Amino acid sequence: MINLAFSTNAFKRYSLDDSIREIAKLGYRGVEILCDIPHAYPPQFKEDHIRSFKKTLASSNIQISNLNAFTLFAIGDTYHPSWIDDNRRRDMRIQHTIECIRLAKKIGAKHLSTEPGGPVKMLASSSSLSSSSSPSTAPPEEQPQQRQQPLDVDRLEEIFLDGLARVAQIAEEDDVKVLIEPEPGLLIENSRQFKKLMTKILNPKYVRLNFDIGHFYCVNEDPAKVVLELSDYIEHFHLADIAQTRIHNHLIPGRGAIDFRSVFDAMDDIDYRGFVTVELYPYQDNPIDAAKEAYDYLCNIV
């Protein structure tokens, strides 16, 4: 039995409580909570917000499917600060993740999803990845010029692993899992890279996988086959459709080319009983209509 949830990141024009109510009305059993503005950004999500949130969950008879700690528009954008930014901004990502872990414990969420290391285009040749995070005090004309050079992916992986190790310790203390979400164009974007990363994770019980069906389809993998390959790591699923071009644009299920029946069959094969969260953030103009169309389509094939 597939348990469908919907992410509040499509409901940014609604309050968190109203988002939950609308999602529950449509029949979804779960709701993924955006840990960013305008919903549950931890520094702004105080005890009175938590009390109201819990009351709304109970009255709506809906469960938390996941905490979405991926974006950081409160202090950056979709990807930044990232796990592989300069030291100061990387620490901001780590601190945000720790705060989301603390929030998860308070509200009873089992896990949160995060970015897989950030974008990996070009990196400035500088001391930004050194142990010091202090900015230069020299005037601009005296500061060393930064040259663009190809990324040292192995070095970036080490940096990412270091950050994950720091948060995994907190995650274990609070019994909350941190789920890496591979995405096209980021440090970890496919199943091969993810499996390689997991061989180096020090605490694999608390660093797991948020399996985004559309993302794996975008990088020319068969999501149904990858479900079987990565079954030992999966804690939660994201779902959105993707066009046959495999360009990373989230579409309402049924409007793209993904064979969801085969993916659901694979979930049955691995005896997955958790939530599958529909993530349709591009539909913020009409999230209720998008959520309803997705629900109706998926219920017909589940």
CSV table of C-alpha atoms in Angstrom, one decimal, residues 9 129 137 167 195 198 250 278:
chain,number,residue,atom,x,y,z
A,9,ASN,CA,6.8,23.8,-0.9
A,129,LEU,CA,38.1,25.6,1.2
A,137,THR,CA,40.8,42.5,5.3
A,167,VAL,CA,25.4,16.4,11.6
A,195,LYS,CA,26.6,4.1,-3.6
A,198,MET,CA,27.7,5.6,1.2
A,250,HIS,CA,8.7,19.0,-12.2
A,278,VAL,CA,4.4,14.5,-4.4
